[in-house]
Amino acid sequence: MEETGALLRTIGQRKTGLASKDFLLTWEQTREELEQVLDIAQVMKIMREKNIDTRIFNSGLGISVFRDNSTRTRFSYASALNLLGLTQQDLDEGKSQIAHGETVRETANMISFCADAIGIRDDMYLGAGNAYMREVGAALDEGFSQGVLPQRPALVNLQCDIDHPTQSMADLAWLKEHFGGLDQLKGKKIAMTWAYSPSYGKPLSVPQGIIGLMSRFGMEVTLAHPEGYDLIPDVLEVAQRNAKASGGSFRQVSTMEEAFRDADIVYPKSWAPWQVMQQRTMLLRNQDTAGLKALEQHCLQQNARHQQWHCTEEMMKLTRDGSALYMHCLPADITDVSCEAGEVAASVFERYRIATYKEASWKPWIIASMILARKFADPAAVLTRCLQEAQPRIKC
């Protein structure tokens, strides 16, 4: 357990403010805070592997609010709550009093009487998801300060319209593992590229999360997409500032080939232009079914003009030594597997399939770490007590 001891000493020495703020955007956290989350996640992962019980809580709820479909994040959040000893309770808004005019302030307090964590996924409405999370956070602050709530729940962004911090942090944890440390990432070239999909309306949060986070660690970040598939301008500025501060670089190019050339990591994924997502938000709010259908057809036709944005074996040969690490948040649109033509060739995906599963496997640990860091000002002491007691998870 020498590795765990060293990590706990590092965690204990870090100066962070994670216990006093919610994890809503990665670029709102200091680099030391980001590293703290990675370290806590790694300690908990090791404890699980060593059959040591990681339950910090004997009781308490973890509330989940999913306003969009999810597999990996939904089960990762449930796993994280279980790791910590919390019971999950899903808020089904259709069965709540929200339809009868219950306000966000009221809902936030009513679901939080015995809650230690709230995870929210709200990525459908551009300009609304992250704002909603902050409104919930403000309501929780008031409820706790006024003595309504016995504790202030940790609020975790499980994906919003701007960022997907649990995904990008899991991606960073995987890169740290794969390359042998965060220090090994400096100078590595990562290509975040658009890729063709036979569907439309995929959120911007993953590509924005990648350029907003990997630019913090001295990486050479390249963003590539066809004309008209822009990300939110403010996030592009964030990536530029981050790259300058970390000694890395951030650039935009117009072809997948240029982005892939000599890349150490490639992340080909489809997304909808932010202008389209803005238009889609207005149509959704107005319940304009005809307008949504027309927008979808227009976007699908636009996507179809860019089918050459396809992660093929030929594209992979352009990468460093032809063996760049392929990454994806999953599910990928796999040509001749999940669709007729999509983001990635079947042979490429199959070669890296287990690697993408390992990438995804970091998410429960990251979420659990975010919750623990928010709930305890001294996470090292909490984890040290768990290790000292060393209760076996499996007792037989």
mmCIF file of C-alpha atoms in Angstrom:
data_model
loop_
_atom_site.group_PDB
_atom_site.id
_atom_site.type_symbol
_atom_site.label_atom_id
_atom_site.label_comp_id
_atom_site.label_asym_id
_atom_site.label_seq_id
_atom_site.Cartn_x
_atom_site.Cartn_y
_atom_site.Cartn_z
ATOM 1 C CA MET A 1 0.000 0.000 0.000
ATOM 2 C CA GLU A 2 3.047 2.254 -0.407
ATOM 3 C CA GLU A 3 1.467 3.920 -3.439
ATOM 4 C CA THR A 4 -1.688 4.702 -1.457
ATOM 5 C CA GLY A 5 0.312 6.209 1.386
ATOM 6 C CA ALA A 6 2.169 8.515 -0.994
ATOM 7 C CA LEU A 7 -1.084 9.592 -2.624
ATOM 8 C CA LEU A 8 -2.694 10.314 0.751
ATOM 9 C CA ARG A 9 0.276 12.467 1.776
ATOM 10 C CA THR A 10 -0.057 14.397 -1.465
ATOM 11 C CA ILE A 11 -3.816 14.809 -0.994
ATOM 12 C CA GLY A 12 -3.267 16.051 2.553
ATOM 13 C CA GLN A 13 -0.726 18.636 1.417
ATOM 14 C CA ARG A 14 -2.814 20.114 -1.374
ATOM 15 C CA LYS A 15 -4.434 23.503 -0.824
ATOM 16 C CA THR A 16 -7.829 23.395 -2.505
ATOM 17 C CA GLY A 17 -11.267 24.937 -2.201
ATOM 18 C CA LEU A 18 -13.172 21.901 -3.443
ATOM 19 C CA ALA A 19 -15.125 21.593 -0.178
ATOM 20 C CA SER A 20 -16.702 25.002 -0.721
ATOM 21 C CA LYS A 21 -17.756 24.872 -4.377
ATOM 22 C CA ASP A 22 -19.621 22.622 -6.766
ATOM 23 C CA PHE A 23 -17.845 20.924 -9.676
ATOM 24 C CA LEU A 24 -19.727 22.452 -12.616
ATOM 25 C CA LEU A 25 -16.974 23.358 -15.109
ATOM 26 C CA THR A 26 -13.404 22.050 -15.132
ATOM 27 C CA TRP A 27 -11.990 25.465 -15.946
ATOM 28 C CA GLU A 28 -13.463 26.863 -12.731
ATOM 29 C CA GLN A 29 -11.107 24.607 -10.760
ATOM 30 C CA THR A 30 -7.419 25.214 -10.171
ATOM 31 C CA ARG A 31 -4.963 22.709 -11.566
ATOM 32 C CA GLU A 32 -4.242 21.573 -8.003
ATOM 33 C CA GLU A 33 -7.954 20.927 -7.496
ATOM 34 C CA LEU A 34 -8.134 18.889 -10.683
ATOM 35 C CA GLU A 35 -5.164 16.820 -9.560
ATOM 36 C CA GLN A 36 -6.791 16.383 -6.153
ATOM 37 C CA VAL A 37 -9.834 14.782 -7.797
ATOM 38 C CA LEU A 38 -7.585 12.432 -9.769
ATOM 39 C CA ASP A 39 -5.630 11.442 -6.655
ATOM 40 C CA ILE A 40 -8.735 10.734 -4.558
ATOM 41 C CA ALA A 41 -10.196 8.672 -7.410
ATOM 42 C CA GLN A 42 -7.000 6.645 -7.642
ATOM 43 C CA VAL A 43 -6.916 5.940 -3.889
ATOM 44 C CA MET A 44 -10.525 4.733 -3.910
ATOM 45 C CA LYS A 45 -9.861 2.570 -6.960
ATOM 46 C CA ILE A 46 -6.881 0.935 -5.229
ATOM 47 C CA MET A 47 -8.946 0.366 -2.067
ATOM 48 C CA ARG A 48 -11.618 -1.422 -4.096
ATOM 49 C CA GLU A 49 -8.982 -3.578 -5.798
ATOM 50 C CA LYS A 50 -7.563 -4.472 -2.342
ATOM 51 C CA ASN A 51 -11.044 -5.476 -1.084
ATOM 52 C CA ILE A 52 -11.256 -2.524 1.335
ATOM 53 C CA ASP A 53 -14.687 -1.055 2.013
ATOM 54 C CA THR A 54 -14.901 2.503 0.657
ATOM 55 C CA ARG A 55 -18.213 3.434 2.299
ATOM 56 C CA ILE A 56 -17.820 6.819 3.971
ATOM 57 C CA PHE A 57 -21.520 7.152 4.794
ATOM 58 C CA ASN A 58 -23.737 4.755 6.777
ATOM 59 C CA SER A 59 -26.872 6.421 5.412
ATOM 60 C CA GLY A 60 -27.937 9.219 3.092
ATOM 61 C CA LEU A 61 -29.314 9.787 -0.365
ATOM 62 C CA GLY A 62 -27.746 10.592 -3.681
ATOM 63 C CA ILE A 63 -30.336 12.239 -5.923
ATOM 64 C CA SER A 64 -30.099 11.804 -9.702
ATOM 65 C CA VAL A 65 -31.732 14.193 -12.157
ATOM 66 C CA PHE A 66 -31.385 13.005 -15.755
ATOM 67 C CA ARG A 67 -33.046 15.212 -18.345
ATOM 68 C CA ASP A 68 -31.513 13.244 -21.216
ATOM 69 C CA ASN A 69 -30.807 9.584 -21.938
ATOM 70 C CA SER A 70 -27.692 8.015 -20.464
ATOM 71 C CA THR A 71 -26.020 4.650 -19.932
ATOM 72 C CA ARG A 72 -22.404 5.186 -18.813
ATOM 73 C CA THR A 73 -22.954 8.318 -16.747
ATOM 74 C CA ARG A 74 -26.187 7.065 -15.180
ATOM 75 C CA PHE A 75 -24.607 3.810 -13.997
ATOM 76 C CA SER A 76 -21.322 5.501 -13.113
ATOM 77 C CA TYR A 77 -23.199 7.897 -10.829
ATOM 78 C CA ALA A 78 -25.094 4.984 -9.230
ATOM 79 C CA SER A 79 -21.786 3.139 -8.776
ATOM 80 C CA ALA A 80 -20.154 6.199 -7.209
ATOM 81 C CA LEU A 81 -22.995 6.572 -4.716
ATOM 82 C CA ASN A 82 -22.751 2.884 -3.847
ATOM 83 C CA LEU A 83 -18.982 3.150 -3.358
ATOM 84 C CA LEU A 84 -19.577 5.924 -0.814
ATOM 85 C CA GLY A 85 -22.448 4.169 0.984
ATOM 86 C CA LEU A 86 -25.253 6.396 -0.317
ATOM 87 C CA THR A 87 -28.619 5.212 -1.650
ATOM 88 C CA GLN A 88 -29.688 6.489 -5.069
ATOM 89 C CA GLN A 89 -33.069 8.113 -5.585
ATOM 90 C CA ASP A 90 -33.981 9.271 -9.071
ATOM 91 C CA LEU A 91 -36.072 12.423 -9.458
ATOM 92 C CA ASP A 92 -38.675 11.628 -12.103
ATOM 93 C CA GLU A 93 -39.817 15.128 -12.965
ATOM 94 C CA GLY A 94 -42.917 13.748 -14.665
ATOM 95 C CA LYS A 95 -44.056 12.300 -11.342
ATOM 96 C CA SER A 96 -43.143 15.364 -9.288
ATOM 97 C CA GLN A 97 -44.999 18.592 -8.569
ATOM 98 C CA ILE A 98 -42.849 20.521 -11.042
ATOM 99 C CA ALA A 99 -45.642 20.304 -13.620
ATOM 100 C CA HIS A 100 -47.917 22.007 -11.054
ATOM 101 C CA GLY A 101 -45.667 25.036 -10.728
ATOM 102 C CA GLU A 102 -43.179 23.932 -8.089
ATOM 103 C CA THR A 103 -40.156 26.236 -8.337
ATOM 104 C CA VAL A 104 -36.528 25.169 -8.672
ATOM 105 C CA ARG A 105 -35.838 26.615 -5.210
ATOM 106 C CA GLU A 106 -38.569 24.494 -3.705
ATOM 107 C CA THR A 107 -37.718 21.299 -5.573
ATOM 108 C CA ALA A 108 -34.027 21.596 -4.660
ATOM 109 C CA ASN A 109 -34.832 21.803 -0.963
ATOM 110 C CA MET A 110 -37.584 19.179 -0.936
ATOM 111 C CA ILE A 111 -35.354 16.498 -2.470
ATOM 112 C CA SER A 112 -32.400 17.295 -0.198
ATOM 113 C CA PHE A 113 -33.551 16.717 3.383
ATOM 114 C CA CYS A 114 -31.382 13.577 3.720
ATOM 115 C CA ALA A 115 -29.303 14.007 0.573
ATOM 116 C CA ASP A 116 -25.529 14.210 0.509
ATOM 117 C CA ALA A 117 -25.213 14.473 -3.265
ATOM 118 C CA ILE A 118 -27.183 15.611 -6.287
ATOM 119 C CA GLY A 119 -26.085 14.720 -9.805
ATOM 120 C CA ILE A 120 -27.686 16.556 -12.721
ATOM 121 C CA ARG A 121 -27.572 15.863 -16.447
ATOM 122 C CA ASP A 122 -29.109 18.702 -18.447
ATOM 123 C CA ASP A 123 -27.578 19.052 -21.903
ATOM 124 C CA MET A 124 -30.527 19.521 -24.264
ATOM 125 C CA TYR A 125 -31.051 23.266 -24.020
ATOM 126 C CA LEU A 126 -28.143 25.489 -24.983
ATOM 127 C CA GLY A 127 -27.825 28.299 -22.463
ATOM 128 C CA ALA A 128 -29.975 26.535 -19.868
ATOM 129 C CA GLY A 129 -28.345 23.392 -18.451
ATOM 130 C CA ASN A 130 -25.432 24.893 -16.571
ATOM 131 C CA ALA A 131 -27.597 27.828 -15.522
ATOM 132 C CA TYR A 132 -30.147 25.399 -14.041
ATOM 133 C CA MET A 133 -27.432 23.671 -12.031
ATOM 134 C CA ARG A 134 -26.325 26.997 -10.592
ATOM 135 C CA GLU A 135 -29.912 27.843 -9.671
ATOM 136 C CA VAL A 136 -30.159 24.531 -7.815
ATOM 137 C CA GLY A 137 -26.856 25.259 -6.084
ATOM 138 C CA ALA A 138 -28.029 28.672 -4.915
ATOM 139 C CA ALA A 139 -31.223 27.102 -3.526
ATOM 140 C CA LEU A 140 -29.163 24.520 -1.637
ATOM 141 C CA ASP A 141 -26.960 27.259 -0.180
ATOM 142 C CA GLU A 142 -30.036 29.097 1.093
ATOM 143 C CA GLY A 143 -31.646 25.937 2.477
ATOM 144 C CA PHE A 144 -28.501 25.014 4.391
ATOM 145 C CA SER A 145 -27.793 28.519 5.687
ATOM 146 C CA GLN A 146 -31.391 28.906 6.892
ATOM 147 C CA GLY A 147 -31.380 25.584 8.742
ATOM 148 C CA VAL A 148 -33.781 23.824 6.358
ATOM 149 C CA LEU A 149 -31.167 21.248 5.350
ATOM 150 C CA PRO A 150 -28.931 19.495 7.906
ATOM 151 C CA GLN A 151 -26.124 19.376 5.356
ATOM 152 C CA ARG A 152 -25.318 21.012 2.042
ATOM 153 C CA PRO A 153 -25.404 18.314 -0.681
ATOM 154 C CA ALA A 154 -22.555 18.079 -3.162
ATOM 155 C CA LEU A 155 -23.743 19.100 -6.620
ATOM 156 C CA VAL A 156 -22.085 17.343 -9.565
ATOM 157 C CA ASN A 157 -22.459 18.234 -13.235
ATOM 158 C CA LEU A 158 -23.152 14.932 -15.001
ATOM 159 C CA GLN A 159 -23.233 16.782 -18.350
ATOM 160 C CA CYS A 160 -24.598 20.150 -19.312
ATOM 161 C CA ASP A 161 -24.813 22.299 -22.417
ATOM 162 C CA ILE A 162 -21.270 23.640 -21.897
ATOM 163 C CA ASP A 163 -19.109 20.940 -20.324
ATOM 164 C CA HIS A 164 -19.084 17.255 -19.391
ATOM 165 C CA PRO A 165 -16.606 17.358 -16.484
ATOM 166 C CA THR A 166 -17.058 13.786 -15.267
ATOM 167 C CA GLN A 167 -16.325 12.544 -18.799
ATOM 168 C CA SER A 168 -13.329 14.775 -19.472
ATOM 169 C CA MET A 169 -11.864 14.064 -16.021
ATOM 170 C CA ALA A 170 -12.297 10.323 -16.613
ATOM 171 C CA ASP A 171 -10.561 10.832 -19.971
ATOM 172 C CA LEU A 172 -7.719 12.640 -18.201
ATOM 173 C CA ALA A 173 -7.432 9.846 -15.621
ATOM 174 C CA TRP A 174 -7.187 7.318 -18.454
ATOM 175 C CA LEU A 175 -4.493 9.361 -20.220
ATOM 176 C CA LYS A 176 -2.585 9.604 -16.943
ATOM 177 C CA GLU A 177 -2.784 5.824 -16.565
ATOM 178 C CA HIS A 178 -2.002 5.057 -20.198
ATOM 179 C CA PHE A 179 1.012 7.354 -20.517
ATOM 180 C CA GLY A 180 2.323 6.833 -16.978
ATOM 181 C CA GLY A 181 1.595 10.142 -15.258
ATOM 182 C CA LEU A 182 0.363 13.674 -15.781
ATOM 183 C CA ASP A 183 3.916 14.849 -16.341
ATOM 184 C CA GLN A 184 4.048 12.585 -19.401
ATOM 185 C CA LEU A 185 1.182 14.476 -21.052
ATOM 186 C CA LYS A 186 3.090 17.713 -21.585
ATOM 187 C CA GLY A 187 3.809 18.066 -25.298
ATOM 188 C CA LYS A 188 1.516 15.222 -26.288
ATOM 189 C CA LYS A 189 -0.647 16.084 -29.284
ATOM 190 C CA ILE A 190 -4.372 15.392 -28.961
ATOM 191 C CA ALA A 191 -6.689 15.829 -31.941
ATOM 192 C CA MET A 192 -10.282 16.633 -31.024
ATOM 193 C CA THR A 193 -12.068 16.309 -34.347
ATOM 194 C CA TRP A 194 -15.608 16.306 -35.644
ATOM 195 C CA ALA A 195 -16.623 13.033 -37.305
ATOM 196 C CA TYR A 196 -19.577 12.124 -39.493
ATOM 197 C CA SER A 197 -22.720 10.780 -37.856
ATOM 198 C CA PRO A 198 -26.057 9.766 -39.394
ATOM 199 C CA SER A 199 -27.795 11.561 -36.512
ATOM 200 C CA TYR A 200 -27.940 15.170 -35.413
ATOM 201 C CA GLY A 201 -28.219 17.184 -32.213
ATOM 202 C CA LYS A 202 -25.285 15.629 -30.361
ATOM 203 C CA PRO A 203 -24.187 17.942 -27.525
ATOM 204 C CA LEU A 204 -21.179 20.234 -27.645
ATOM 205 C CA SER A 205 -20.125 19.400 -24.102
ATOM 206 C CA VAL A 206 -17.655 16.587 -24.861
ATOM 207 C CA PRO A 207 -15.470 18.413 -27.427
ATOM 208 C CA GLN A 208 -15.670 21.564 -25.329
ATOM 209 C CA GLY A 209 -14.783 19.606 -22.217
ATOM 210 C CA ILE A 210 -11.760 18.065 -23.934
ATOM 211 C CA ILE A 211 -10.277 21.302 -25.264
ATOM 212 C CA GLY A 212 -11.083 23.069 -21.992
ATOM 213 C CA LEU A 213 -9.340 20.453 -19.833
ATOM 214 C CA MET A 214 -6.459 18.980 -21.839
ATOM 215 C CA SER A 215 -5.175 22.490 -22.536
ATOM 216 C CA ARG A 216 -4.542 22.758 -18.762
ATOM 217 C CA PHE A 217 -1.770 20.169 -18.834
ATOM 218 C CA GLY A 218 0.669 21.441 -21.450
ATOM 219 C CA MET A 219 -0.762 19.340 -24.245
ATOM 220 C CA GLU A 220 -0.808 20.385 -27.894
ATOM 221 C CA VAL A 221 -4.554 20.508 -28.515
ATOM 222 C CA THR A 222 -5.848 20.591 -32.077
ATOM 223 C CA LEU A 223 -9.520 21.168 -32.866
ATOM 224 C CA ALA A 224 -10.793 20.246 -36.322
ATOM 225 C CA HIS A 225 -14.253 20.425 -37.860
ATOM 226 C CA PRO A 226 -15.913 21.263 -41.175
ATOM 227 C CA GLU A 227 -16.911 24.854 -41.799
ATOM 228 C CA GLY A 228 -20.026 25.721 -39.853
ATOM 229 C CA TYR A 229 -19.574 23.191 -37.027
ATOM 230 C CA ASP A 230 -18.306 25.740 -34.530
ATOM 231 C CA LEU A 231 -18.108 25.336 -30.777
ATOM 232 C CA ILE A 232 -19.189 28.067 -28.354
ATOM 233 C CA PRO A 233 -16.775 31.005 -28.842
ATOM 234 C CA ASP A 234 -16.295 31.551 -25.094
ATOM 235 C CA VAL A 235 -14.982 28.004 -24.679
ATOM 236 C CA LEU A 236 -12.509 28.480 -27.520
ATOM 237 C CA GLU A 237 -11.154 31.484 -25.618
ATOM 238 C CA VAL A 238 -10.888 29.353 -22.474
ATOM 239 C CA ALA A 239 -8.802 26.785 -24.349
ATOM 240 C CA GLN A 240 -6.511 29.485 -25.722
ATOM 241 C CA ARG A 241 -5.929 30.960 -22.256
ATOM 242 C CA ASN A 242 -5.375 27.544 -20.699
ATOM 243 C CA ALA A 243 -2.835 26.523 -23.329
ATOM 244 C CA LYS A 244 -0.877 29.740 -22.902
ATOM 245 C CA ALA A 245 -0.804 29.351 -19.120
ATOM 246 C CA SER A 246 0.249 25.675 -19.209
ATOM 247 C CA GLY A 247 2.935 25.986 -21.862
ATOM 248 C CA GLY A 248 0.945 23.934 -24.333
ATOM 249 C CA SER A 249 -0.821 25.037 -27.497
ATOM 250 C CA PHE A 250 -4.295 25.264 -28.963
ATOM 251 C CA ARG A 251 -4.986 25.564 -32.676
ATOM 252 C CA GLN A 252 -7.861 25.039 -35.086
ATOM 253 C CA VAL A 253 -7.539 23.371 -38.475
ATOM 254 C CA SER A 254 -10.012 22.622 -41.237
ATOM 255 C CA THR A 255 -9.337 18.945 -42.029
ATOM 256 C CA MET A 256 -9.232 15.705 -40.080
ATOM 257 C CA GLU A 257 -6.048 14.751 -41.927
ATOM 258 C CA GLU A 258 -4.167 17.781 -40.629
ATOM 259 C CA ALA A 259 -5.381 17.210 -37.084
ATOM 260 C CA PHE A 260 -4.424 13.501 -37.127
ATOM 261 C CA ARG A 261 -0.956 14.066 -38.543
ATOM 262 C CA ASP A 262 1.612 13.050 -35.865
ATOM 263 C CA ALA A 263 -1.080 13.018 -33.165
ATOM 264 C CA ASP A 264 -0.482 10.940 -30.027
ATOM 265 C CA ILE A 265 -4.212 10.813 -29.215
ATOM 266 C CA VAL A 266 -7.252 11.135 -31.471
ATOM 267 C CA TYR A 267 -10.810 11.820 -30.342
ATOM 268 C CA PRO A 268 -13.108 11.788 -33.417
ATOM 269 C CA LYS A 269 -16.683 12.561 -32.424
ATOM 270 C CA SER A 270 -19.760 14.148 -33.946
ATOM 271 C CA TRP A 271 -21.451 17.253 -32.580
ATOM 272 C CA ALA A 272 -23.981 19.802 -33.760
ATOM 273 C CA PRO A 273 -22.924 23.411 -34.453
ATOM 274 C CA TRP A 274 -23.598 25.710 -31.521
ATOM 275 C CA GLN A 275 -25.766 27.901 -33.763
ATOM 276 C CA VAL A 276 -27.918 24.839 -34.571
ATOM 277 C CA MET A 277 -28.151 23.917 -30.894
ATOM 278 C CA GLN A 278 -29.259 27.466 -30.168
ATOM 279 C CA GLN A 279 -31.993 27.200 -32.814
ATOM 280 C CA ARG A 280 -32.949 23.735 -31.561
ATOM 281 C CA THR A 281 -33.354 25.088 -28.028
ATOM 282 C CA MET A 282 -35.861 27.692 -29.185
ATOM 283 C CA LEU A 283 -37.842 25.101 -31.149
ATOM 284 C CA LEU A 284 -37.887 22.686 -28.199
ATOM 285 C CA ARG A 285 -39.105 25.374 -25.835
ATOM 286 C CA ASN A 286 -41.834 26.370 -28.269
ATOM 287 C CA GLN A 287 -42.752 22.701 -28.786
ATOM 288 C CA ASP A 288 -42.448 23.346 -32.519
ATOM 289 C CA THR A 289 -42.521 19.773 -33.815
ATOM 290 C CA ALA A 290 -42.600 20.782 -37.476
ATOM 291 C CA GLY A 291 -39.704 23.173 -36.985
ATOM 292 C CA LEU A 292 -37.653 20.502 -35.206
ATOM 293 C CA LYS A 293 -38.307 18.027 -38.022
ATOM 294 C CA ALA A 294 -37.247 20.549 -40.659
ATOM 295 C CA LEU A 295 -34.096 21.414 -38.701
ATOM 296 C CA GLU A 296 -33.220 17.743 -38.335
ATOM 297 C CA GLN A 297 -33.562 17.124 -42.073
ATOM 298 C CA HIS A 298 -31.433 20.163 -42.878
ATOM 299 C CA CYS A 299 -28.710 19.070 -40.436
ATOM 300 C CA LEU A 300 -28.687 15.483 -41.665
ATOM 301 C CA GLN A 301 -28.220 16.734 -45.210
ATOM 302 C CA GLN A 302 -25.412 18.996 -44.012
ATOM 303 C CA ASN A 303 -23.761 16.083 -42.165
ATOM 304 C CA ALA A 304 -24.003 13.894 -45.271
ATOM 305 C CA ARG A 305 -21.765 16.325 -47.169
ATOM 306 C CA HIS A 306 -18.919 15.515 -44.766
ATOM 307 C CA GLN A 307 -18.788 11.721 -44.738
ATOM 308 C CA GLN A 308 -15.059 11.892 -45.457
ATOM 309 C CA TRP A 309 -14.644 12.955 -41.810
ATOM 310 C CA HIS A 310 -14.286 9.296 -40.908
ATOM 311 C CA CYS A 311 -11.706 7.701 -38.588
ATOM 312 C CA THR A 312 -10.358 4.999 -40.896
ATOM 313 C CA GLU A 313 -7.233 2.859 -40.935
ATOM 314 C CA GLU A 314 -5.789 5.308 -43.474
ATOM 315 C CA MET A 315 -6.434 8.225 -41.126
ATOM 316 C CA MET A 316 -4.809 6.370 -38.239
ATOM 317 C CA LYS A 317 -1.667 5.836 -40.328
ATOM 318 C CA LEU A 318 -1.183 9.611 -40.285
ATOM 319 C CA THR A 319 -0.767 9.608 -36.498
ATOM 320 C CA ARG A 320 2.533 9.288 -34.641
ATOM 321 C CA ASP A 321 4.049 5.950 -35.725
ATOM 322 C CA GLY A 322 0.549 5.065 -36.944
ATOM 323 C CA SER A 323 -0.446 4.092 -33.411
ATOM 324 C CA ALA A 324 -2.142 7.031 -31.716
ATOM 325 C CA LEU A 325 -4.485 6.241 -28.835
ATOM 326 C CA TYR A 326 -8.098 6.326 -30.031
ATOM 327 C CA MET A 327 -10.582 7.772 -27.536
ATOM 328 C CA HIS A 328 -14.345 8.170 -27.450
ATOM 329 C CA CYS A 329 -16.956 8.958 -24.804
ATOM 330 C CA LEU A 330 -19.177 6.169 -26.204
ATOM 331 C CA PRO A 331 -21.383 5.075 -27.777
ATOM 332 C CA ALA A 332 -19.505 5.582 -31.025
ATOM 333 C CA ASP A 333 -21.187 5.469 -34.419
ATOM 334 C CA ILE A 334 -19.298 2.473 -35.842
ATOM 335 C CA THR A 335 -19.459 1.935 -39.587
ATOM 336 C CA ASP A 336 -21.132 -1.366 -40.549
ATOM 337 C CA VAL A 337 -21.810 -2.141 -36.877
ATOM 338 C CA SER A 338 -24.111 0.433 -35.310
ATOM 339 C CA CYS A 339 -24.801 2.273 -38.570
ATOM 340 C CA GLU A 340 -24.113 2.083 -42.289
ATOM 341 C CA ALA A 341 -21.558 4.884 -42.108
ATOM 342 C CA GLY A 342 -20.379 6.702 -39.012
ATOM 343 C CA GLU A 343 -17.586 8.211 -36.967
ATOM 344 C CA VAL A 344 -15.135 5.313 -36.967
ATOM 345 C CA ALA A 345 -14.307 2.235 -39.028
ATOM 346 C CA ALA A 346 -15.152 -1.066 -37.356
ATOM 347 C CA SER A 347 -11.563 -2.316 -37.491
ATOM 348 C CA VAL A 348 -10.236 0.817 -35.789
ATOM 349 C CA PHE A 349 -12.857 0.733 -33.069
ATOM 350 C CA GLU A 350 -12.387 -2.975 -32.406
ATOM 351 C CA ARG A 351 -8.646 -2.527 -31.983
ATOM 352 C CA TYR A 352 -9.240 0.112 -29.305
ATOM 353 C CA ARG A 353 -12.518 -1.207 -27.896
ATOM 354 C CA ILE A 354 -11.061 -2.433 -24.595
ATOM 355 C CA ALA A 355 -9.105 0.797 -24.272
ATOM 356 C CA THR A 356 -12.328 2.817 -24.557
ATOM 357 C CA TYR A 357 -13.931 0.599 -21.913
ATOM 358 C CA LYS A 358 -10.988 1.319 -19.596
ATOM 359 C CA GLU A 359 -11.411 5.012 -20.388
ATOM 360 C CA ALA A 360 -15.072 4.805 -19.349
ATOM 361 C CA SER A 361 -14.271 2.763 -16.233
ATOM 362 C CA TRP A 362 -12.682 5.773 -14.541
ATOM 363 C CA LYS A 363 -15.966 7.681 -14.374
ATOM 364 C CA PRO A 364 -17.411 6.116 -11.164
ATOM 365 C CA TRP A 365 -14.171 6.867 -9.326
ATOM 366 C CA ILE A 366 -14.098 10.445 -10.616
ATOM 367 C CA ILE A 367 -17.700 11.084 -9.553
ATOM 368 C CA ALA A 368 -17.131 9.533 -6.119
ATOM 369 C CA SER A 369 -14.017 11.669 -5.746
ATOM 370 C CA MET A 370 -15.887 14.859 -6.645
ATOM 371 C CA ILE A 371 -18.555 14.092 -4.039
ATOM 372 C CA LEU A 372 -16.045 13.203 -1.326
ATOM 373 C CA ALA A 373 -13.956 16.330 -1.969
ATOM 374 C CA ARG A 374 -17.077 18.518 -1.787
ATOM 375 C CA LYS A 375 -18.307 16.949 1.461
ATOM 376 C CA PHE A 376 -15.040 16.845 3.406
ATOM 377 C CA ALA A 377 -12.461 19.610 3.789
ATOM 378 C CA ASP A 378 -9.815 16.987 4.681
ATOM 379 C CA PRO A 379 -10.399 14.044 2.326
ATOM 380 C CA ALA A 380 -6.988 12.575 3.166
ATOM 381 C CA ALA A 381 -8.035 12.134 6.804
ATOM 382 C CA VAL A 382 -11.309 10.484 5.789
ATOM 383 C CA LEU A 383 -9.591 8.026 3.470
ATOM 384 C CA THR A 384 -6.833 7.352 6.000
ATOM 385 C CA ARG A 385 -9.444 6.318 8.590
ATOM 386 C CA CYS A 386 -10.983 3.926 6.060
ATOM 387 C CA LEU A 387 -7.592 2.380 5.405
ATOM 388 C CA GLN A 388 -6.765 2.117 9.107
ATOM 389 C CA GLU A 389 -10.033 0.314 9.783
ATOM 390 C CA ALA A 390 -9.593 -1.699 6.554
ATOM 391 C CA GLN A 391 -13.003 -3.309 6.647
ATOM 392 C CA PRO A 392 -13.226 -5.938 3.904
ATOM 393 C CA ARG A 393 -15.807 -5.290 1.214
ATOM 394 C CA ILE A 394 -16.233 -9.021 0.652
ATOM 395 C CA LYS A 395 -16.093 -10.801 4.001
ATOM 396 C CA CYS A 396 -15.974 -14.411 2.943
#
